[in-house]
CSV table of C-alpha atoms in Angstrom, one decimal:
chain,number,residue,atom,x,y,z
K,1,UNK,CA,72.5,-16.3,-25.1
K,2,UNK,CA,70.9,-15.8,-21.7
K,3,UNK,CA,71.1,-18.3,-19.0
K,4,UNK,CA,68.1,-19.7,-17.2
K,5,UNK,CA,69.0,-17.7,-14.0
K,6,UNK,CA,69.3,-14.5,-16.0
K,7,UNK,CA,65.9,-15.1,-17.6
K,8,UNK,CA,64.3,-15.7,-14.2
K,9,UNK,CA,65.9,-12.6,-12.8
K,10,UNK,CA,64.8,-10.5,-15.8
K,11,UNK,CA,61.2,-11.8,-15.5
K,12,UNK,CA,61.1,-11.0,-11.7
K,13,UNK,CA,62.4,-7.5,-12.4
K,14,UNK,CA,59.7,-6.9,-15.1
K,15,UNK,CA,57.0,-8.2,-12.8
K,16,UNK,CA,58.2,-5.9,-10.0
K,17,UNK,CA,58.2,-2.9,-12.4
K,18,UNK,CA,54.6,-3.8,-13.5
K,19,UNK,CA,53.4,-4.0,-9.9
K,20,UNK,CA,55.0,-0.6,-9.1
K,21,UNK,CA,53.3,0.9,-12.2
K,22,UNK,CA,49.9,-0.5,-11.2
K,23,UNK,CA,50.5,0.7,-7.6
K,24,UNK,CA,51.4,4.2,-8.8
K,25,UNK,CA,48.3,4.3,-11.1
K,26,UNK,CA,46.1,3.2,-8.2
K,27,UNK,CA,47.6,6.0,-6.0
K,28,UNK,CA,46.9,8.6,-8.6
K,29,UNK,CA,43.3,7.4,-8.9
K,30,UNK,CA,42.9,7.4,-5.1
K,31,UNK,CA,44.2,11.0,-4.9
K,32,UNK,CA,41.8,12.1,-7.7
K,33,UNK,CA,38.8,10.6,-6.0
K,34,UNK,CA,39.7,11.6,-2.4
K,35,UNK,CA,39.9,15.3,-3.3
K,36,UNK,CA,36.3,15.6,-4.2
K,37,UNK,CA,34.5,17.5,-1.4
K,38,UNK,CA,30.7,17.0,-1.4
K,39,UNK,CA,30.0,18.3,2.0
K,40,UNK,CA,28.6,21.6,0.7
K,41,UNK,CA,26.3,20.0,-1.9
K,42,UNK,CA,22.6,20.5,-1.5
K,43,UNK,CA,20.4,17.5,-1.1
K,44,UNK,CA,16.6,16.9,-1.6
K,45,UNK,CA,14.4,15.3,1.0
K,46,UNK,CA,15.4,11.8,-0.2
K,47,UNK,CA,19.1,12.6,0.2
K,48,UNK,CA,19.9,12.8,-3.5
K,49,UNK,CA,22.3,15.5,-4.7
K,50,UNK,CA,20.7,18.5,-6.3
K,51,UNK,CA,22.2,20.1,-9.4
K,52,UNK,CA,24.8,22.9,-8.7
K,53,UNK,CA,22.6,25.6,-10.1
K,54,UNK,CA,19.5,24.6,-8.1
K,55,UNK,CA,17.8,27.3,-6.1
K,56,UNK,CA,16.6,26.1,-2.7
K,57,UNK,CA,13.0,27.2,-1.8
K,58,UNK,CA,12.7,28.7,1.6
K,59,UNK,CA,10.1,27.0,3.7
K,60,UNK,CA,9.8,25.9,7.3
K,61,UNK,CA,8.6,22.4,6.7
K,62,UNK,CA,10.6,19.7,5.1
K,63,UNK,CA,7.8,18.2,3.0
K,64,UNK,CA,5.0,20.7,2.1
K,65,UNK,CA,2.9,18.4,0.0
K,66,UNK,CA,3.5,15.1,1.8
K,67,UNK,CA,1.9,14.1,5.0
K,68,UNK,CA,4.2,13.5,7.8
K,69,UNK,CA,3.9,9.9,9.0
K,70,UNK,CA,3.2,9.5,12.6
K,71,UNK,CA,5.5,7.3,14.7
K,72,UNK,CA,4.2,3.8,15.0
K,73,UNK,CA,4.3,1.9,18.3
K,74,UNK,CA,5.8,-1.6,18.3
K,75,UNK,CA,5.6,-4.3,20.9
K,76,UNK,CA,8.7,-6.5,20.8
K,77,UNK,CA,8.4,-9.9,22.6
K,78,UNK,CA,10.9,-12.7,22.7
K,79,UNK,CA,9.7,-16.0,21.1
K,80,UNK,CA,9.8,-18.7,23.8
K,81,UNK,CA,12.1,-21.7,23.0
K,82,UNK,CA,14.2,-19.8,20.4
K,83,UNK,CA,17.6,-18.0,20.6
K,84,UNK,CA,17.6,-14.3,19.6
K,85,UNK,CA,14.3,-14.4,17.9
K,86,UNK,CA,11.7,-11.8,18.5
K,87,UNK,CA,8.1,-11.2,17.5
K,88,UNK,CA,7.3,-7.6,16.5
K,89,UNK,CA,3.7,-6.7,16.8
K,90,UNK,CA,2.3,-3.3,15.9
K,91,UNK,CA,0.1,-1.7,18.5
K,92,UNK,CA,-3.0,-0.6,16.6
K,93,UNK,CA,-5.3,2.2,17.8
K,94,UNK,CA,-8.9,1.2,17.8
K,95,UNK,CA,-11.2,2.8,15.3
K,96,UNK,CA,-14.2,3.9,17.3
K,97,UNK,CA,-15.8,5.9,14.5
K,98,UNK,CA,-17.8,3.0,13.1
K,99,UNK,CA,-19.2,2.2,16.5
K,100,UNK,CA,-20.1,5.8,17.2
K,101,UNK,CA,-22.0,6.0,13.8
K,102,UNK,CA,-23.8,2.8,14.7
K,103,UNK,CA,-24.9,4.1,18.1
K,104,UNK,CA,-26.1,7.3,16.6
K,105,UNK,CA,-28.1,5.4,14.0
K,106,UNK,CA,-29.6,3.2,16.7
K,107,UNK,CA,-30.4,6.2,18.8
K,108,UNK,CA,-32.3,7.8,15.8
K,109,UNK,CA,-34.2,4.5,15.3
K,110,UNK,CA,-35.2,4.3,19.0
K,111,UNK,CA,-36.3,7.9,19.0
K,112,UNK,CA,-38.3,7.5,15.8
K,113,UNK,CA,-39.9,4.2,17.2
K,114,UNK,CA,-40.9,5.9,20.5
K,115,UNK,CA,-42.5,9.0,18.8
């Protein structure tokens, strides 16, 4: 028969062995995953990995078919009476094309009225 102290000692030894086994297993997994080097992998324009056998097309531009979005101008203003709150307003360029077409149309009407 085992005494209560021997049972407690045996259980603590088994728990210690289990923890060491789990720790060793974790170290093996960590070594396996840390050895993977992806610095030489090719990526597409979205940053996703390309297949290993993918042939890169040689071109000067990053996106041939896509339009390059122009940088937008933002105006950041602090909101009065608040702490660390800001209002972000986009500065819009005015579209004068509609006004120019209207002036041309009015010019044609005035010239046709005069003649």
